[in-house]
Amino acid sequence: MASIDLKMAWRNVWRNPRRTMLTICAIAFACLLLVFMLSWQFGSYETMINSAVKIHTGHLQIQAEGYRDKNDIRLVVDDPAAIGRRLEALPRVDTYTFRADAFSLVSSKERTYGVLVIGIDPEREARTSTLSRSLQEGRYLEAGDADEALVGKLLAKNLRIVPGDELVLLGQGRDGSVAATVVRVKGIYASGQDDYDRSTIQIPLPYFQEVYAMGGSVHEVVVLGRTLKDVPVIKEAISEGLKSEDPESGLVVLDWMELMPGLVEAIQIDLYSGFIFYFLLIVVVAFSILNTFLMAILERKKEFGVIMAMGTTPGRLVRLLLLESSAMTLVGIFIGTLAGILVTWYYQVHGFHISGAADVLRQFGLPERIHPRLSAASILIGPAAVLIITGLTALYPALRVRRLRPVEAIAKG
Amino acid sequence: MNIVECVNVTKTYRQGKMEVRALGGVSLRIKKGGFVALAGPSGSGKTTLLNIIGGLDAADSGSVIVEGNVLDNMSQTELAQLRLRKIGFVFQSYNLIPVLSALENVEFVMLLQGVPTKERLDRARTILDDVGLEGLYDRRPAELSGGQQQRVAVARAIVSDPAIVLADEPTANLDSKTGRELLEMMGEMNEQKSVTFIFSTHDKMVMDHARRLVLIRDGLLADDQDRDP
Ligand SMILES: Nc1ncnc2c1ncn2[C@@H]1O[C@H](COP(=O)(O)OP(=O)(O)O)[C@@H](O)[C@H]1O
Ligand SMILES: [Mg+2]
């Protein structure tokens, strides 16, 4: 029954091969671009998040409530070891470490700057962040080290120091006392985040606790999950554990989104600007389709007149035309999506080199090589949008045929 | 029994301020099985009358009845359904769907009527054989001569046993020999299958084939004669 309809639609699609090819190419190109771009965006976000997380934030942090906003040295995690034991019991936790922070003045022979002094556990830190791997000069801290420090690259430049030089730290201890000491520069690191490299120095945690009168307490327990997807589960588990043990603990669990609102914002802006571009792309394609079908229908008025004279109802004629437009758009969408998957898959395996990346992205430590990532969402969203919009566009010329009267159509020749 | 009945049909075309009276009150009865020529000079209203009888166009006043169906107030969809079941058309040219073969063009009407595939194929082949096109089933219209195209059009018009076939100057684009052969074939179909044919023409040779000749002049019936071809 439908076979002649289908044959007819398919042959009509190819009556003007060049116009049809152009339209199919436009649709296919849009689908290809959408699949690639969305896979690219989703893939690069994951890369961005994963590398940003590993510079220092971690997937999650356990802190005293209010510490993130006030950075008050007195808001501490009293018993980090207990939390460590809890984390050991969670299979999705990959690794964790402890840190303590204090704002202090740091002076070299020539200059003085206000910086964030961070106390780290050298061994745990090496497993949790990229710090140990981002040393540019000197050496990383070791377990027995005390009055030694790692300094951010830009800060070292500002202070005009090299490994082996001495620095004076002057701050305030947890108990309000003056915290002052002299440390020797052991290494200089470049994390890739300029802000961080301009304003931080790292000293061993036990030494920090001594200088700043912290006792056994820390400010942050930094947690890495096995994958990004584990984050909500781990967060839930830790929160529950903390609450059930001691509802008054005053500790909170923050995930990377709460720790790096700037990154979340950058991703959102990128996503929105992407969607605006995609929308415009689809609108352009829709106009090309509109043009194709309006032309085709104007050219074939006489033919429609004959078909209607034979007794085809207007509704049936509309269906025939929609069959034609669907055949055409489906071919385009199929080819484009397939090509999009292949192209994206190639770059997913081999990576895509970007040298001129935007500053916003580099600020979050984006690596130079990015791998787009195919997913059901990145494959389907674009082509589905193209399908819907082109479908709606094809409706207009097809419905215009309803207004055609057979006698007028036949009279025009 | 009258298969077509027109009562006082009028039609005036308006183009801006210009008014052209195409039909000025035509009354006409046509019997089942007739082979009727509607003759008159160009511009006399032949096409207008055929279109109104076929439900392609509406009369301004008057009434048209085709095999008991009053066309006057039908909707576009009702008219389409009536055309599908009762009326076959043959136009001067461009009758066929260009992307379909001769066989598929004939099948298309039966497809619309919901005839099962097997029966559709059989009937389409038989009718194409009847109009002298055996072996040309799979040719596209562009691969057929003008006369062959008109034969396909006639085959398509009569394949579903309509009440009437309306042919508007079917031979106008053919040379006289091909035109005569087409008319002879139409005459055979009229006799064998007792299909009623109404065709318009201004060609003396075509008029000679008719068994009834209705003359129109300036939108009015001028003469009506039965004749022996
Ligand atoms: N669509 C139209 N608009 C305006 N005038 C028309 C239209 N169709 C036909 N006419 C006029 O109506 C008259 C009858 O035309 P028509 O029925 O085509 O005559 P015929 O088929 O006998 O040549 C002519 O004067 C013609 O110019
Ligand atoms: Mg005419």
XYZ file of C-alpha atoms and ligand atoms in Angstrom:
670
model
C 0.000 0.000 0.000
C 2.619 2.490 1.051
C 5.174 1.198 -1.399
C 4.175 3.407 -4.339
C 3.983 6.389 -1.985
C 7.497 5.666 -0.790
C 8.857 5.070 -4.272
C 7.255 8.256 -5.433
C 8.654 10.258 -2.524
C 12.124 8.842 -2.983
C 12.184 9.496 -6.743
C 10.849 13.003 -6.227
C 13.645 13.657 -3.757
C 16.129 12.960 -6.552
C 14.382 14.925 -9.300
C 16.739 17.818 -8.753
C 19.841 15.966 -7.605
C 22.012 18.999 -7.111
C 19.520 20.855 -4.960
C 18.824 17.706 -2.984
C 22.526 17.014 -2.458
C 23.067 20.553 -1.222
C 20.228 20.271 1.245
C 21.295 16.836 2.422
C 24.848 18.116 2.833
C 23.649 21.076 4.878
C 21.663 18.793 7.170
C 24.469 16.255 7.395
C 27.052 18.927 8.082
C 24.937 20.383 10.869
C 24.562 16.938 12.465
C 28.251 16.163 12.125
C 29.202 19.472 13.688
C 26.701 19.093 16.505
C 27.802 15.579 17.413
C 31.452 16.607 17.372
C 30.989 19.890 19.203
C 28.807 18.458 21.947
C 31.175 15.517 22.444
C 34.006 18.010 22.468
C 32.331 20.208 25.047
C 31.338 17.368 27.328
C 34.772 15.776 26.941
C 36.673 18.969 27.619
C 34.582 19.764 30.682
C 35.439 16.414 32.128
C 39.125 16.959 31.350
C 38.987 20.459 32.794
C 37.311 19.329 35.951
C 39.616 16.366 36.394
C 42.754 18.426 35.968
C 41.509 21.372 38.023
C 40.546 18.979 40.777
C 44.021 17.496 40.803
C 45.897 20.777 41.055
C 44.734 21.268 44.601
C 40.992 21.320 45.172
C 40.220 17.619 45.104
C 36.798 16.219 44.295
C 35.600 16.883 47.810
C 36.786 18.567 50.968
C 35.761 18.196 54.556
C 36.058 21.480 56.399
C 34.702 23.204 59.457
C 31.457 24.959 58.626
C 32.133 28.538 57.476
C 35.831 27.982 56.785
C 35.463 28.256 53.006
C 34.016 31.763 53.249
C 35.854 33.191 56.275
C 39.178 31.357 56.121
C 39.389 31.798 59.887
C 42.339 29.832 61.230
C 40.289 28.835 64.275
C 37.693 26.933 62.189
C 39.417 23.546 62.175
C 38.883 19.815 61.690
C 39.918 18.616 65.132
C 40.478 14.929 64.555
C 41.593 14.356 60.952
C 42.737 10.829 61.695
C 39.186 9.782 62.574
C 37.938 11.135 59.262
C 40.811 9.359 57.515
C 39.619 6.049 58.965
C 36.116 6.752 57.753
C 37.414 7.479 54.230
C 39.480 4.278 54.190
C 36.237 2.386 54.576
C 34.660 3.916 51.440
C 35.548 1.848 48.365
C 34.888 4.693 45.924
C 37.439 6.943 47.582
C 40.703 6.801 45.676
C 42.899 8.809 48.003
C 42.843 11.679 50.498
C 45.164 14.095 52.273
C 45.161 16.747 55.017
C 46.026 20.404 54.746
C 46.186 23.473 56.938
C 46.290 27.058 55.672
C 47.271 30.408 57.125
C 47.656 33.840 55.614
C 51.083 35.226 56.447
C 53.681 37.694 55.380
C 56.661 36.152 53.671
C 59.915 38.033 53.257
C 63.028 37.349 51.278
C 66.139 39.492 51.619
C 64.676 41.968 49.210
C 60.890 41.830 49.338
C 57.777 40.997 51.353
C 54.426 39.627 50.154
C 51.211 38.416 51.737
C 50.713 34.750 50.893
C 48.804 31.632 51.803
C 51.031 29.233 53.702
C 49.812 25.651 53.265
C 50.808 22.752 55.487
C 50.895 19.482 53.528
C 51.546 15.831 54.203
C 54.209 15.288 51.491
C 53.438 11.614 50.870
C 49.655 11.858 50.829
C 49.804 15.099 48.870
C 51.900 13.426 46.180
C 49.115 10.873 45.686
C 46.287 13.390 45.777
C 47.489 16.376 43.755
C 49.859 17.147 40.930
C 52.032 19.324 43.191
C 54.917 16.864 43.437
C 54.962 16.549 39.664
C 54.875 20.250 38.969
C 58.250 21.087 40.533
C 60.341 23.207 38.190
C 63.437 23.665 40.333
C 64.817 22.008 43.442
C 63.225 18.996 45.065
C 59.923 17.942 46.596
C 59.374 17.700 50.367
C 60.103 14.423 52.153
C 58.656 12.802 55.238
C 61.297 14.017 57.720
C 61.500 17.599 56.434
C 60.694 20.411 58.873
C 61.678 24.008 58.149
C 61.689 23.640 54.400
C 59.279 25.125 51.862
C 58.029 24.811 48.299
C 57.270 28.145 46.637
C 55.049 28.972 43.695
C 56.957 29.969 40.587
C 55.598 33.481 40.181
C 55.981 34.164 43.879
C 59.602 32.966 43.749
C 60.181 35.343 40.879
C 58.638 38.222 42.789
C 60.641 37.412 45.913
C 63.761 36.929 43.758
C 64.677 33.663 45.403
C 66.074 30.318 44.261
C 66.206 26.963 46.064
C 68.516 27.209 49.075
C 67.513 30.786 49.961
C 65.822 31.592 53.267
C 62.376 33.052 53.808
C 60.892 34.620 56.942
C 57.245 33.761 57.656
C 55.227 35.994 59.956
C 51.605 35.309 60.830
C 49.195 34.562 63.603
C 48.742 31.196 65.266
C 45.452 29.489 65.957
C 45.613 30.671 69.577
C 46.266 34.268 68.606
C 49.991 34.101 69.271
C 52.568 35.370 66.836
C 53.680 32.687 64.427
C 57.134 33.386 63.097
C 59.782 31.188 61.583
C 62.496 30.927 59.007
C 62.288 28.297 56.269
C 64.635 27.268 53.514
C 63.359 27.069 49.932
C 63.600 23.464 48.774
C 61.701 23.593 45.513
C 59.721 25.808 43.139
C 56.482 24.637 41.507
C 54.343 25.724 38.568
C 50.823 24.319 38.836
C 49.585 26.004 35.671
C 47.228 28.264 37.603
C 48.892 31.653 37.773
C 46.919 32.850 40.764
C 47.951 29.844 42.748
C 51.595 30.078 41.713
C 51.704 33.755 42.673
C 50.316 33.436 46.160
C 51.127 30.108 47.840
C 53.947 28.366 49.647
C 53.871 24.841 51.076
C 55.545 23.555 54.226
C 55.314 20.155 55.953
C 52.084 19.755 57.928
C 53.688 18.816 61.310
C 55.930 21.862 61.112
C 52.905 24.047 60.186
C 50.964 22.690 63.151
C 53.858 23.554 65.438
C 54.456 27.073 64.078
C 50.800 28.018 63.955
C 49.858 26.311 67.232
C 47.384 24.000 65.535
C 47.867 20.999 67.777
C 46.748 17.972 65.754
C 44.094 19.839 63.813
C 43.906 20.694 60.107
C 41.679 22.887 57.922
C 40.891 20.634 55.017
C 40.573 16.947 54.375
C 40.958 16.680 50.584
C 39.357 13.655 48.910
C 39.700 12.211 45.404
C 37.110 9.730 44.194
C 37.851 7.100 41.589
C 35.835 8.970 38.953
C 33.892 12.188 38.722
C 30.669 10.201 38.810
C 31.527 8.886 42.293
C 31.480 12.350 43.807
C 27.807 12.603 44.778
C 27.853 9.100 46.261
C 30.951 9.777 48.345
C 29.603 13.127 49.459
C 26.381 11.520 50.593
C 28.217 8.749 52.424
C 30.565 11.100 54.291
C 27.790 13.526 55.222
C 25.663 10.700 56.540
C 28.602 9.282 58.493
C 29.494 12.629 60.028
C 25.906 13.318 61.006
C 25.237 9.920 62.531
C 28.428 9.991 64.567
C 28.147 13.510 65.882
C 25.373 15.821 64.714
C 27.226 18.738 66.354
C 30.572 18.097 64.687
C 30.400 21.415 62.822
C 31.964 19.801 59.763
C 30.695 20.089 56.203
C 31.451 18.213 52.995
C 31.968 20.432 49.945
C 32.194 19.094 46.407
C 34.262 20.530 43.557
C 31.361 22.640 42.342
C 31.123 24.371 45.695
C 34.897 24.659 45.926
C 35.366 26.063 42.402
C 32.297 28.161 41.533
C 34.393 29.945 38.908
C 34.945 26.724 36.998
C 31.264 25.862 37.087
C 30.485 29.322 35.772
C 33.045 29.035 32.978
C 31.489 25.724 31.920
C 28.010 27.198 31.972
C 29.040 30.185 29.870
C 30.750 27.888 27.386
C 27.688 25.675 27.219
C 25.286 28.596 26.683
C 27.395 30.252 24.019
C 27.644 26.837 22.365
C 23.885 26.472 22.357
C 23.386 29.900 20.821
C 25.772 28.949 18.031
C 24.054 25.588 17.508
C 20.669 27.232 17.382
C 21.825 29.649 14.697
C 23.369 26.774 12.770
C 20.106 24.849 12.797
C 18.127 27.941 11.784
C 20.378 28.395 8.748
C 19.860 24.758 7.802
C 16.126 25.132 8.324
C 16.032 28.047 5.886
C 17.863 26.026 3.286
C 15.240 23.318 3.660
C 12.416 25.808 3.515
C 13.867 27.154 0.288
C 14.238 23.697 -1.243
C 10.675 22.696 -0.505
C 9.057 25.964 -1.479
C 10.896 25.839 -4.806
C 9.967 22.232 -5.377
C 6.326 22.942 -4.665
C 6.151 26.019 -6.856
C 7.679 24.086 -9.740
C 5.278 21.198 -9.381
C 1.951 23.019 -9.076
C 0.667 21.549 -12.322
C 1.573 18.047 -11.202
C -0.219 18.565 -7.887
C -3.223 19.785 -9.839
C -3.315 16.529 -11.817
C -2.846 14.444 -8.693
C -5.705 16.296 -7.018
C -7.910 15.980 -10.104
C -7.425 12.217 -9.850
C -9.083 12.378 -6.458
C -6.208 12.739 -4.040
C -7.489 14.566 -0.984
C -5.513 17.608 0.194
C -4.560 15.716 3.359
C -3.139 12.852 1.351
C -1.121 15.227 -0.783
C 0.303 16.878 2.341
C 1.314 13.440 3.580
C 3.044 12.657 0.292
C 5.036 15.870 0.538
C 5.955 15.246 4.174
C 7.151 11.803 3.159
C 9.464 13.444 0.644
C 10.851 15.933 3.141
C 11.289 13.249 5.793
C 13.116 10.982 3.361
C 15.477 13.812 2.541
C 16.110 14.989 6.115
C 16.462 11.461 7.467
C 19.127 10.661 4.888
C 20.973 13.845 5.836
C 20.661 13.193 9.533
C 21.765 9.590 9.163
C 24.842 10.432 7.088
C 25.760 13.399 9.277
C 25.375 11.571 12.559
C 27.370 8.618 11.309
C 30.145 10.884 10.018
C 30.020 12.835 13.275
C 30.461 9.661 15.306
C 33.404 8.527 13.157
C 35.188 11.889 13.258
C 34.608 12.283 16.965
C 35.694 8.745 17.642
C 38.958 9.387 15.809
C 39.745 12.372 18.000
C 38.522 10.594 21.092
C 41.270 8.045 20.467
C 43.997 10.361 19.200
C 43.253 13.584 21.026
C 42.891 17.053 19.626
C 45.663 19.597 19.968
C 44.728 23.104 21.045
C 47.440 25.686 21.390
C 45.448 28.897 21.412
C 42.992 27.980 24.134
C 41.116 30.745 25.882
C 42.679 32.162 29.043
C 39.667 31.147 31.068
C 40.312 27.524 30.224
C 44.051 27.647 30.789
C 43.471 29.179 34.155
C 41.912 25.891 35.166
C 44.879 23.901 34.048
C 43.421 22.504 30.853
C 45.951 20.258 29.149
C 47.013 21.028 25.589
C 45.493 17.855 24.170
C 41.787 17.342 24.576
C 39.781 14.198 23.897
C 36.179 14.662 22.849
C 33.977 12.083 24.459
C 31.074 10.348 22.670
C 28.030 9.705 24.801
C 24.384 8.966 24.181
C 23.654 12.621 24.944
C 26.324 14.054 22.677
C 25.255 11.777 19.806
C 21.514 12.271 20.123
C 20.868 15.845 21.252
C 22.117 17.570 18.076
C 20.509 15.294 15.467
C 17.250 15.245 17.463
C 17.167 19.043 17.455
C 17.838 19.049 13.702
C 15.077 16.487 13.170
C 12.518 18.481 15.125
C 13.353 21.857 13.608
C 13.608 20.617 10.019
C 10.384 18.660 10.507
C 8.571 21.794 11.625
C 10.083 23.752 8.750
C 8.960 21.212 6.149
C 5.454 21.411 7.550
C 4.920 24.958 6.301
C 5.414 24.386 2.553
C 3.530 21.087 2.731
C 0.546 22.715 4.424
C 0.539 25.513 1.865
C -0.464 22.897 -0.686
C -3.783 22.589 1.127
C -4.663 26.030 -0.187
C -3.989 24.963 -3.750
C -7.159 24.528 -5.844
C -6.783 21.898 -8.560
C -8.259 24.099 -11.260
C -5.741 26.878 -10.593
C -2.903 24.411 -10.440
C -3.823 22.861 -13.769
C -4.403 26.205 -15.454
C -0.842 27.265 -14.613
C 1.575 25.405 -16.645
C -30.764 7.469 -17.263
C -28.838 10.742 -17.049
C -25.348 10.326 -15.697
C -24.637 14.066 -15.816
C -27.146 16.810 -15.334
C -26.318 20.523 -15.457
C -29.073 22.996 -14.642
C -28.593 26.630 -15.544
C -24.881 26.691 -14.680
C -23.211 30.102 -14.723
C -19.635 31.121 -14.139
C -17.992 34.540 -14.251
C -14.252 35.097 -13.755
C -13.069 38.263 -12.068
C -9.642 39.662 -12.614
C -9.356 42.944 -10.777
C -12.118 45.112 -12.261
C -12.457 42.933 -15.362
C -15.297 40.465 -15.420
C -15.394 37.647 -17.964
C -18.547 35.657 -18.310
C -17.398 32.140 -19.146
C -20.765 30.361 -18.806
C -24.040 32.187 -19.051
C -26.541 29.554 -17.945
C -25.870 26.127 -19.382
C -28.314 23.253 -18.997
C -27.236 19.868 -20.290
C -28.173 16.211 -19.791
C -25.878 13.382 -20.744
C -26.956 9.744 -20.832
C -24.955 6.841 -19.530
C -22.698 5.383 -22.188
C -22.574 8.568 -24.225
C -19.635 9.621 -26.392
C -20.137 13.350 -26.395
C -18.083 16.114 -27.984
C -18.232 19.581 -26.499
C -17.264 21.763 -29.411
C -16.696 25.454 -29.842
C -14.059 28.000 -30.609
C -11.309 28.813 -28.175
C -12.585 30.858 -25.228
C -16.175 29.666 -25.582
C -16.271 28.020 -22.125
C -15.539 24.339 -22.827
C -12.809 23.947 -20.216
C -14.832 25.852 -17.644
C -17.835 23.574 -18.156
C -15.765 20.367 -17.985
C -14.045 21.575 -14.792
C -17.384 22.330 -13.179
C -18.861 18.954 -14.166
C -15.722 17.276 -12.772
C -15.874 19.119 -9.466
C -12.553 20.871 -10.041
C -14.216 24.259 -10.050
C -17.463 25.558 -8.563
C -20.289 27.172 -10.511
C -21.509 30.601 -9.431
C -25.111 29.453 -9.688
C -27.047 26.523 -11.018
C -26.685 22.889 -10.172
C -24.504 19.962 -11.227
C -25.436 16.359 -10.557
C -23.146 13.440 -11.379
C -24.687 9.998 -11.074
C -27.101 11.259 -8.431
C -24.520 13.256 -6.448
C -25.217 16.962 -6.137
C -21.870 18.750 -6.329
C -23.088 22.237 -5.471
C -22.158 22.471 -1.791
C -19.482 19.845 -1.438
C -16.235 20.511 0.409
C -12.840 20.085 -1.253
C -12.362 16.728 0.432
C -15.838 15.480 -0.578
C -15.199 16.600 -4.137
C -11.848 14.775 -4.108
C -13.563 11.594 -2.980
C -16.251 11.939 -5.623
C -13.590 12.454 -8.331
C -11.763 9.424 -7.077
C -14.781 7.134 -7.410
C -16.783 8.629 -10.278
C -14.697 10.818 -12.535
C -11.679 10.292 -14.740
C -9.763 13.192 -16.278
C -7.653 13.466 -19.383
C -6.019 16.842 -19.929
C -4.392 18.332 -22.958
C -0.892 17.561 -21.662
C 1.175 16.873 -18.500
C -1.314 14.271 -17.398
C 1.085 11.861 -15.779
C 3.121 11.827 -12.618
C 6.636 12.142 -14.031
C 8.428 9.994 -11.437
C 6.090 7.032 -11.878
C 6.187 4.485 -14.711
C 3.188 3.970 -16.994
C 2.097 1.022 -14.858
C 2.567 2.912 -11.586
C 0.649 5.895 -12.918
C -2.318 3.630 -13.573
C -1.848 1.872 -10.232
C -1.775 5.161 -8.359
C -5.541 5.759 -8.737
C -6.294 2.261 -7.475
C -3.848 2.809 -4.638
C -5.875 5.823 -3.588
C -9.003 3.689 -3.773
C -7.441 1.005 -1.619
C -7.425 -1.783 -4.214
C -5.204 -4.690 -3.062
C -1.749 -4.922 -4.645
C -2.288 -8.056 -6.684
C -5.575 -6.925 -8.182
C -4.101 -3.493 -8.814
C -1.252 -4.924 -10.864
C -3.523 -7.217 -12.872
C -6.003 -4.498 -13.698
C -3.283 -1.974 -14.564
C -1.609 -4.415 -16.971
C -4.900 -5.383 -18.574
C -5.995 -1.818 -19.156
C -2.602 -0.836 -20.574
C -2.898 -3.774 -22.964
C -6.406 -2.591 -23.885
C -5.182 0.868 -24.837
C -2.380 -0.659 -26.893
C 0.594 -0.202 -24.601
C 1.673 -3.781 -23.900
C 5.395 -3.963 -23.235
C 5.662 -0.319 -22.211
C 4.642 -0.792 -18.574
C 7.920 0.356 -17.087
C 8.490 3.433 -19.229
C 8.476 6.785 -17.474
C 6.299 9.495 -19.100
C 9.416 11.184 -20.484
C 10.214 7.955 -22.321
C 6.814 7.815 -24.050
C 5.562 9.696 -27.119
C 2.781 12.256 -26.765
C 0.226 9.802 -28.095
C 1.410 7.056 -25.771
C 1.243 9.444 -22.815
C -2.371 10.286 -23.683
C -3.133 6.569 -23.878
C -1.760 6.068 -20.399
C -3.896 8.993 -19.276
C -7.004 7.380 -20.779
C -6.092 4.041 -19.219
C -5.692 5.721 -15.848
C -9.002 7.556 -16.267
C -11.025 4.433 -17.052
C -9.245 1.819 -14.922
C -11.482 2.320 -11.913
C -14.758 2.148 -13.872
C -15.786 5.770 -13.352
C -19.211 7.146 -14.225
C -17.673 9.596 -16.685
C -14.382 10.429 -18.294
C -13.834 14.119 -18.986
C -11.232 14.833 -21.634
C -10.303 18.443 -22.290
C -8.949 18.696 -25.831
C -7.127 15.362 -25.488
C -5.816 15.448 -29.047
C -4.804 19.106 -29.204
C -1.109 18.336 -28.787
C -1.068 15.353 -31.147
C -0.651 15.153 -34.897
C -3.854 14.274 -36.712
C -3.011 10.615 -37.282
C -2.105 9.999 -33.647
C -5.122 12.048 -32.586
C -7.438 9.936 -34.716
C -5.976 6.703 -33.330
C -6.452 7.973 -29.774
C -10.078 8.851 -30.499
C -10.700 5.476 -32.099
C -9.255 3.816 -29.036
C -11.470 5.962 -26.788
C -14.441 4.987 -28.910
C -13.602 1.288 -28.454
C -13.332 1.710 -24.702
C -16.661 3.540 -24.728
C -18.290 0.618 -26.480
C -16.507 -2.274 -24.757
C -16.655 -0.959 -21.232
C -19.636 1.366 -21.660
C -17.780 4.262 -20.070
C -19.302 7.662 -20.698
C -16.896 10.066 -22.420
C -17.253 13.820 -22.626
C -14.496 15.504 -24.541
C -13.977 19.047 -25.686
C -12.476 20.039 -29.016
C -12.428 22.625 -31.734
C -11.172 20.129 -34.310
C -13.558 19.040 -37.062
C -12.006 15.565 -37.274
C -12.592 14.981 -33.549
C -16.185 16.198 -33.790
C -16.765 13.638 -36.544
C -15.990 10.829 -34.087
C -18.623 11.936 -31.574
C -22.038 10.328 -31.354
C -23.425 13.497 -29.896
C -22.151 16.970 -30.624
C -22.854 19.836 -28.239
C -21.864 23.243 -29.576
C -20.968 26.065 -27.216
C -20.558 29.689 -28.172
C -19.796 32.512 -25.741
C -20.725 30.429 -22.746
C -24.097 29.342 -24.071
C -25.310 26.149 -25.781
C -25.648 26.884 -29.481
C -26.539 23.495 -30.912
C -27.029 19.892 -29.801
C -27.177 17.064 -32.328
C -27.042 13.296 -32.232
C -25.015 11.849 -35.069
C -23.799 8.599 -36.491
C -20.052 8.442 -36.639
N -8.910 31.682 -14.511
C -9.482 32.531 -15.357
N -9.477 33.847 -15.081
C -10.068 34.721 -15.916
N -10.682 34.392 -17.027
C -10.733 33.095 -17.376
C -10.126 32.101 -16.557
N -10.305 30.883 -17.131
C -11.017 31.128 -18.271
N -11.255 32.437 -18.429
C -12.013 33.069 -19.507
O -13.251 32.435 -19.564
C -13.653 32.240 -20.916
C -13.879 30.747 -21.149
O -12.629 30.076 -21.045
P -12.446 28.524 -21.258
O -13.480 27.825 -20.464
O -11.040 28.200 -20.974
O -12.734 28.367 -22.800
P -12.276 27.218 -23.813
O -11.838 26.046 -22.989
O -13.511 26.933 -24.607
O -11.205 27.773 -24.627
C -12.538 32.803 -21.760
O -12.905 34.090 -22.156
C -11.370 32.855 -20.853
O -10.539 33.927 -21.185
Mg -9.992 25.056 -23.045
